[in-house]
Short mmCIF file of the C-alpha atoms (twelve columns), coordinates in Angstrom:
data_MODEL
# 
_entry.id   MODEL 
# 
loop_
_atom_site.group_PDB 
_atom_site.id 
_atom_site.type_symbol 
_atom_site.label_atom_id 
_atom_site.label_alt_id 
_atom_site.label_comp_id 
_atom_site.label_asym_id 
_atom_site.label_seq_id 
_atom_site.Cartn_x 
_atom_site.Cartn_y 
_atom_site.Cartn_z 
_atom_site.pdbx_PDB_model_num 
ATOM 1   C CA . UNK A 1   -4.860  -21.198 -11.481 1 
ATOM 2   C CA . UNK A 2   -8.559  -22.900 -11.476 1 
ATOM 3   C CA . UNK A 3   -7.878  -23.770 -7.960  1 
ATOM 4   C CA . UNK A 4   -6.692  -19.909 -7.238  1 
ATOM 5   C CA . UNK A 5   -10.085 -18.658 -8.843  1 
ATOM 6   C CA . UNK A 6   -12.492 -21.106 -7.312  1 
ATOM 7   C CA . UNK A 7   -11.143 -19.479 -4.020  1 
ATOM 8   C CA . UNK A 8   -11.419 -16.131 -4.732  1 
ATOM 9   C CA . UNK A 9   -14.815 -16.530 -6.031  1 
ATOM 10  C CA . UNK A 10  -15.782 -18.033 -2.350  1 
ATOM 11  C CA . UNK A 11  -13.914 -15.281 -1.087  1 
ATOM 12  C CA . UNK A 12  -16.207 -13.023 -2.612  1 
ATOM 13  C CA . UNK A 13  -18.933 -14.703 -1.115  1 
ATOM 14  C CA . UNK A 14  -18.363 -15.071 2.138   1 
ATOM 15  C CA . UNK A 15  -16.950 -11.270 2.576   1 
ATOM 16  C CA . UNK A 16  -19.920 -9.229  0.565   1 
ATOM 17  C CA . UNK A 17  -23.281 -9.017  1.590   1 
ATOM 18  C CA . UNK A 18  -24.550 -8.202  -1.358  1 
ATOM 19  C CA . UNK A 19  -23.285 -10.777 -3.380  1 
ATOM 20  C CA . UNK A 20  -26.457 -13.200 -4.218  1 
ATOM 21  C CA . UNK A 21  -24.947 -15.471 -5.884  1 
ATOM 22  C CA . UNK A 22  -21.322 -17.118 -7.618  1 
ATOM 23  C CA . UNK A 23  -22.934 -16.420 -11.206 1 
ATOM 24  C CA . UNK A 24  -23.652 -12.494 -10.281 1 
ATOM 25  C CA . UNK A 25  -19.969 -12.116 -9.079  1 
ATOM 26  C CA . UNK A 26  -18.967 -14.305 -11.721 1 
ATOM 27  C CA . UNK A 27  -20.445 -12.131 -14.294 1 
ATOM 28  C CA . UNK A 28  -20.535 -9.050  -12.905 1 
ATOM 29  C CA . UNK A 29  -17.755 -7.992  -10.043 1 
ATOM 30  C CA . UNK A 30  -15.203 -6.255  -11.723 1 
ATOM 31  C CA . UNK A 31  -12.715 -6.925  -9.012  1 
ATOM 32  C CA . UNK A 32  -13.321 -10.207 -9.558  1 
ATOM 33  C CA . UNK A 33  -12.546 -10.286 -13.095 1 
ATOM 34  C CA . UNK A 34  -9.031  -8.004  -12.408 1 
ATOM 35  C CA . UNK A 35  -7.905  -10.964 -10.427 1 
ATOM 36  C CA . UNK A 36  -8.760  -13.545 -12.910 1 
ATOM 37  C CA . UNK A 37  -7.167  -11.611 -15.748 1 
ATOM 38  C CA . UNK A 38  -4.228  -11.238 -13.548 1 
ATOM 39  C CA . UNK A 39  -3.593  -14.701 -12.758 1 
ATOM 40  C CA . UNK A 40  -3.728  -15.018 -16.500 1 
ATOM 41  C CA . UNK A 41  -0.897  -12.192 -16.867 1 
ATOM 42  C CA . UNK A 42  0.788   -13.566 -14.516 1 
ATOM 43  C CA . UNK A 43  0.917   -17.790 -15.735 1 
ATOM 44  C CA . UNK A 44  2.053   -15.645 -18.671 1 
ATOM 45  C CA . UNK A 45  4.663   -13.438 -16.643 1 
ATOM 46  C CA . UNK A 46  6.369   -16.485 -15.202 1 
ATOM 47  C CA . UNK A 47  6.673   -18.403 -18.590 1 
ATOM 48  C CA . UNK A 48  8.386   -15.425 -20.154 1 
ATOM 49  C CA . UNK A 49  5.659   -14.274 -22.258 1 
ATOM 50  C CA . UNK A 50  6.088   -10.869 -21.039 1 
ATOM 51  C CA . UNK A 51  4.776   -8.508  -23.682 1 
ATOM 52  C CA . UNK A 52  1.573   -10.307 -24.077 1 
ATOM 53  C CA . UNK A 53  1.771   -10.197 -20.136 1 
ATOM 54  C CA . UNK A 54  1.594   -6.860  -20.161 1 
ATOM 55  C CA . UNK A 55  -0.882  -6.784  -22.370 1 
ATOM 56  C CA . UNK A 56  -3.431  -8.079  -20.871 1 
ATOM 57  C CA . UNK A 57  -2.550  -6.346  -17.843 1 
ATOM 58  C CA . UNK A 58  -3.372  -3.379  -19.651 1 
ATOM 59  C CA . UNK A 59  -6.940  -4.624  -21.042 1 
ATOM 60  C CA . UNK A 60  -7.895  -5.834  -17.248 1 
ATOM 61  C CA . UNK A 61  -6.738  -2.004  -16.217 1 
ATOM 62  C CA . UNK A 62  -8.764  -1.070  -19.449 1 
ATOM 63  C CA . UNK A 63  -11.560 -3.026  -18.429 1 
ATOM 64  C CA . UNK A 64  -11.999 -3.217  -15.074 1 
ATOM 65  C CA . UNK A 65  -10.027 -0.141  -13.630 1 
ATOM 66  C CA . UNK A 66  -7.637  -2.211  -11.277 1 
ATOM 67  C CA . UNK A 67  -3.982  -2.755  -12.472 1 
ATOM 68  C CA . UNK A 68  -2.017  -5.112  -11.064 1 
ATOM 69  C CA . UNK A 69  1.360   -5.898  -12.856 1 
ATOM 70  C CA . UNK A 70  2.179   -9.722  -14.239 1 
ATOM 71  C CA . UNK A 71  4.900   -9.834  -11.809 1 
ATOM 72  C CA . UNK A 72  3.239   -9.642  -8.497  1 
ATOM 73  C CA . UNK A 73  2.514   -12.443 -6.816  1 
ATOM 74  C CA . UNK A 74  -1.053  -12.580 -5.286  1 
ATOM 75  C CA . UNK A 75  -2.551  -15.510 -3.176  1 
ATOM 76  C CA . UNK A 76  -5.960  -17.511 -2.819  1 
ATOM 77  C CA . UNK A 77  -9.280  -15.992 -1.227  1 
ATOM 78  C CA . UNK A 78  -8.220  -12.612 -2.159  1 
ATOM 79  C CA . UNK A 79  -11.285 -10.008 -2.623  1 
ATOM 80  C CA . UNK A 80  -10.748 -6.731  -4.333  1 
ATOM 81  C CA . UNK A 81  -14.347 -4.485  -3.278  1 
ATOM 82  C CA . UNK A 82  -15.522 -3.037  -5.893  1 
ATOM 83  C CA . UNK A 83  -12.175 -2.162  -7.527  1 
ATOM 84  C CA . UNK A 84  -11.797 1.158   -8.997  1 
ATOM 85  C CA . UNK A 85  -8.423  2.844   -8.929  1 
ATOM 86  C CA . UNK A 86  -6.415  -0.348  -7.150  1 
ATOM 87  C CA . UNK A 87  -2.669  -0.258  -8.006  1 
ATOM 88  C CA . UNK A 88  -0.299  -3.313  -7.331  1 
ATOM 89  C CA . UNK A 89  3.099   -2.863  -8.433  1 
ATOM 90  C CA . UNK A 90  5.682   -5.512  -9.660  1 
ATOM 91  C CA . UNK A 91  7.717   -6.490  -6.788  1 
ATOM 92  C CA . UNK A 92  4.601   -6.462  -3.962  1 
ATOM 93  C CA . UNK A 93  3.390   -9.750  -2.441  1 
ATOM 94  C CA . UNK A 94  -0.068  -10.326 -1.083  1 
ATOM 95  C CA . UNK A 95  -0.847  -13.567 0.535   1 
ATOM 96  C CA . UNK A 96  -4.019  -15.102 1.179   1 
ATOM 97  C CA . UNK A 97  -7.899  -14.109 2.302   1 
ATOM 98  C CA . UNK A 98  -6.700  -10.758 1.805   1 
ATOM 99  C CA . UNK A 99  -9.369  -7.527  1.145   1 
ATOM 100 C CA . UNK A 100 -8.454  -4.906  -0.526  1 
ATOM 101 C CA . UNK A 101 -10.878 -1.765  -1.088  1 
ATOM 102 C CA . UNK A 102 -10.927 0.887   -4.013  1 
ATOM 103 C CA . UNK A 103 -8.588  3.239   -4.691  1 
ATOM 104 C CA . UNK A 104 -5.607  1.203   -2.979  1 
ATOM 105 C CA . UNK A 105 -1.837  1.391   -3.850  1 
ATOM 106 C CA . UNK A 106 0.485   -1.290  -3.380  1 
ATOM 107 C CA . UNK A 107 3.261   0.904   -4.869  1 
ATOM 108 C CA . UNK A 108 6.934   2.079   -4.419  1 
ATOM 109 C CA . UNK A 109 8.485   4.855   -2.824  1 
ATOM 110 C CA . UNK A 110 10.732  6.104   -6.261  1 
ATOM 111 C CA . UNK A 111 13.933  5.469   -4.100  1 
ATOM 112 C CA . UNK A 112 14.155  1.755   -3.805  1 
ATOM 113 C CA . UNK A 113 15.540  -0.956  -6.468  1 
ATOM 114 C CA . UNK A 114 14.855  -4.454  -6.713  1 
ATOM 115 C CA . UNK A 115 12.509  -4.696  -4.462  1 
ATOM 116 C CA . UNK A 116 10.400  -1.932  -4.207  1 
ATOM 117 C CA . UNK A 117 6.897   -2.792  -3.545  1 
ATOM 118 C CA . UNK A 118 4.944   -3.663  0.101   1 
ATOM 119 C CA . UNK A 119 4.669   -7.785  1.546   1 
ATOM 120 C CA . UNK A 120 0.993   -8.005  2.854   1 
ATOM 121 C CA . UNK A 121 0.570   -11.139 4.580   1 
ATOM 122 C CA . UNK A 122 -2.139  -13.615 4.954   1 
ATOM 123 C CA . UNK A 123 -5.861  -12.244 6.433   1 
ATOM 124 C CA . UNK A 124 -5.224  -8.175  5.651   1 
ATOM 125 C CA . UNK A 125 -7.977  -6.152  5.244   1 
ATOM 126 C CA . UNK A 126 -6.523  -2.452  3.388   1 
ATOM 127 C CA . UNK A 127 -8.729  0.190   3.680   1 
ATOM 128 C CA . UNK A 128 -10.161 2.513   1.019   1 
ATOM 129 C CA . UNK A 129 -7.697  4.825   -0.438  1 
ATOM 130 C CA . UNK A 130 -5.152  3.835   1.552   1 
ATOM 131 C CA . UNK A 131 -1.363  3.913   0.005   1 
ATOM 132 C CA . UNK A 132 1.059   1.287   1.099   1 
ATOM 133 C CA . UNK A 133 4.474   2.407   -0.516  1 
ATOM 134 C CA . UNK A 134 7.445   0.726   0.123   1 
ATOM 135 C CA . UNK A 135 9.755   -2.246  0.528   1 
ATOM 136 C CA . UNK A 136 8.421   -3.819  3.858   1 
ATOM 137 C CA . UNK A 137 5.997   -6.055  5.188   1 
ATOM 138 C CA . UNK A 138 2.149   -5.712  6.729   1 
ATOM 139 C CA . UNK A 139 2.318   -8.334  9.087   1 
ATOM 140 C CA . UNK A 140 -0.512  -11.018 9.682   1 
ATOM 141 C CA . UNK A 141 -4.078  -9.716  10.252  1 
ATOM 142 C CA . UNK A 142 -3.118  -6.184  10.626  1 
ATOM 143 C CA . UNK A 143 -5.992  -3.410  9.149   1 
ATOM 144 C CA . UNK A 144 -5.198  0.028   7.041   1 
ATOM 145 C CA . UNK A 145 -7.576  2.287   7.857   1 
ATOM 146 C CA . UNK A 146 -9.307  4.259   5.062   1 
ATOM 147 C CA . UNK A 147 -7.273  7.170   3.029   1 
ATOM 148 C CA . UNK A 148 -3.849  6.137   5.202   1 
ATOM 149 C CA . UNK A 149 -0.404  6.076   4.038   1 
ATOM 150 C CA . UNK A 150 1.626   3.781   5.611   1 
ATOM 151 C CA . UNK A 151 5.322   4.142   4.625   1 
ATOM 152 C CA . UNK A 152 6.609   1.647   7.437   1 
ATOM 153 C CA . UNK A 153 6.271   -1.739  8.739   1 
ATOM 154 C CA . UNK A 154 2.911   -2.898  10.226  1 
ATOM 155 C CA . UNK A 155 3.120   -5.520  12.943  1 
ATOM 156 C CA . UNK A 156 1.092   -8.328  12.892  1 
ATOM 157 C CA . UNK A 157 -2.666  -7.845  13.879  1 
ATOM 158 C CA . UNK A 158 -1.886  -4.187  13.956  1 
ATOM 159 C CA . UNK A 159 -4.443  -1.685  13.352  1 
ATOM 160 C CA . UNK A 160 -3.058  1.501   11.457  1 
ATOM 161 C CA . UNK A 161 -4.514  4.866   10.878  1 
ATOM 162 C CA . UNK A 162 -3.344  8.337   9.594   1 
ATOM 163 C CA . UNK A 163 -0.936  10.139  7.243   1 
ATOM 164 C CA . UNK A 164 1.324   9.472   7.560   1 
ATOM 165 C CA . UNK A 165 -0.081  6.220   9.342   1 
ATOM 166 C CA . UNK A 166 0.641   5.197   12.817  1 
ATOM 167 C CA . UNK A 167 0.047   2.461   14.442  1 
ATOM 168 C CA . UNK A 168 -3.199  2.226   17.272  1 
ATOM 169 C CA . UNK A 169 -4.059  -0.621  17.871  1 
ATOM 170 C CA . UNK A 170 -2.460  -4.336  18.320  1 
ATOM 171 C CA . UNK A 171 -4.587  -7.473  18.815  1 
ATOM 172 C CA . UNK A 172 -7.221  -5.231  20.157  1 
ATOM 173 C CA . UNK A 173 -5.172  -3.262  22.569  1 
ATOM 174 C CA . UNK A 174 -4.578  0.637   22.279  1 
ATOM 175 C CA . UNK A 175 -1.154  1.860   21.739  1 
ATOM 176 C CA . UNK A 176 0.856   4.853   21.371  1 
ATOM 177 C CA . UNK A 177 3.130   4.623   18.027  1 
ATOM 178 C CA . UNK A 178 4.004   8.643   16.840  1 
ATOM 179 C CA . UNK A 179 7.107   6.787   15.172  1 
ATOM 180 C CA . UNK A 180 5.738   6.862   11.564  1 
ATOM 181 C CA . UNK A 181 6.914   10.487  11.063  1 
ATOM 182 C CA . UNK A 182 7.730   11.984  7.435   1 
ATOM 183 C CA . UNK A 183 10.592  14.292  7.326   1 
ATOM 184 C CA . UNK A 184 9.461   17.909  7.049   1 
ATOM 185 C CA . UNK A 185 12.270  19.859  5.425   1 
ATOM 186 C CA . UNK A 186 10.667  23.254  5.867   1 
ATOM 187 C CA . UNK A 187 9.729   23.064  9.519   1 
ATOM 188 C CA . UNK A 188 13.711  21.730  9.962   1 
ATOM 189 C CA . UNK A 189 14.637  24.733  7.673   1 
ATOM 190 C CA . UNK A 190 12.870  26.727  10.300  1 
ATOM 191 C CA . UNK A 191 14.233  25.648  12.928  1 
ATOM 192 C CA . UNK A 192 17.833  26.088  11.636  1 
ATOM 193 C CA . UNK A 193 17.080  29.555  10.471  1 
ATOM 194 C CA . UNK A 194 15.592  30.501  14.334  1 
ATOM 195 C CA . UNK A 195 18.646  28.817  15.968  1 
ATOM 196 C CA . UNK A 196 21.330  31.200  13.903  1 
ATOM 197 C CA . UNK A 197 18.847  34.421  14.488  1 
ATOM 198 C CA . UNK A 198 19.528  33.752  18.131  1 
ATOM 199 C CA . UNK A 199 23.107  33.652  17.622  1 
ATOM 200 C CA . UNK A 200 23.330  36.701  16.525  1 
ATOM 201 C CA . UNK A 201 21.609  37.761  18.548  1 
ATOM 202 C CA . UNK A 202 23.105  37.094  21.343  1 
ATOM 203 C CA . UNK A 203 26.534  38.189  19.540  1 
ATOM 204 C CA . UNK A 204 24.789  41.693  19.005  1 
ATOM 205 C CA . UNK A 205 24.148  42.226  22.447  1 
ATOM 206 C CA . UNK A 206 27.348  41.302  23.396  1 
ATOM 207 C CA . UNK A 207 28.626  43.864  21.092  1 
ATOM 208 C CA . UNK A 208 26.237  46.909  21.921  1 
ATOM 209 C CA . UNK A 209 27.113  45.920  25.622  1 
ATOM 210 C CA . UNK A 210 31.042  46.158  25.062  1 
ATOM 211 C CA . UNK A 211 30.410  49.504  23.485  1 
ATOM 212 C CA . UNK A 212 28.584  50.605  26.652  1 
ATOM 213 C CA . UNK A 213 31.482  49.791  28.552  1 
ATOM 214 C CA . UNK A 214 33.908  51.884  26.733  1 
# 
């Protein structure tokens, strides 16, 4: 755990501009402090003291405004800017040198068991207020882009954008992914409706025509 703060605290340093100093961000980085209280939580977490877990989960959400659950399982070097509003359910995984930005969700979708939350490998850098929901995994060195939701897999070194989010970029190169498409129930409702409007239509004028005939 010592060795897991030491590197977040260089993490911190080598990523913000404004940090002056290891005391300042010591003392003062609330993000900072979320991640120390969680790897308290979550020593806790894995030797069963669950309620007490929890509780201290709920005093670093208390105190710093970032919860992250006990059971997550968060690496080394990982910097959480400034902090506010950053969720990180139970079942997500977030490797190492990893930045995450304010108001991010590492959540679930509501239709998943087991588990439910997002993989984010090693070197990701997620955006502010961007939503990650789901079982899958953000590949190596990929970026969110700022207020994106991302309900799919991100390939490695992939560059995502959008709601819902689409890939645009991959190791530097531009690409086309429209893919990453949410159902829209309405415009399919639509669409339905339209497609039995012509029917009768049709059926009508054959009617009026037989009549014309007679």
């Amino acid at each position: 755990m010592k060795h897991a703060i030491r590197k977040d605290l260089r993490a911190v340093m080598r990523h913000d501009p404004a940090a002056r100093s290891k005391l300042e961000v010591a003392l003062t980085y609330s993000g900072f402090h979320a991640l120390v209280l969680y790897r308290f939580a979550h020593f806790m977490h894995v030797h069963r003291w669950r309620l007490f877990a929890r509780m201290v989960s709920q005093f670093a959400k208390f105190l710093t405004g970032v919860e992250i659950h006990p059971g997550a399982r968060i690496g080394c070097g990982v910097v959480i800017d400034h902090g506010e509003g950053v969720v990180i359910g139970e079942t997500a995984e977030v490797g190492d040198n990893v930045l995450i930005y304010q108001g991010v969700t590492l959540g679930g979708t509501g239709k998943d068991r087991g588990k439910r939350h997002p993989t984010v490998c090693d070197n990701v850098m997620i955006s502010a207020g961007a939503k990650v929901l789901g079982p899958f995994t953000v590949g190596r060195g990929a970026k969110i882009g700022a207020g994106s939701i991302v309900l799919k897999e991100v390939p490695p070194y992939a560059t995502v954008v959008g709601v819902p989010g689409r890939v645009v970029r991959i190791c530097g190169e531009r690409v086309d992914d429209l893919d990453q498409t949410l159902p829209d129930p309405v415009s399919d409702e639509l669409k339905r409706l339209r497609g039995e409007a012509t029917c009768l239509l049709k059926r009508i004028e054959a009617l009026e025509s037989k009549e014309e005939n007679k």
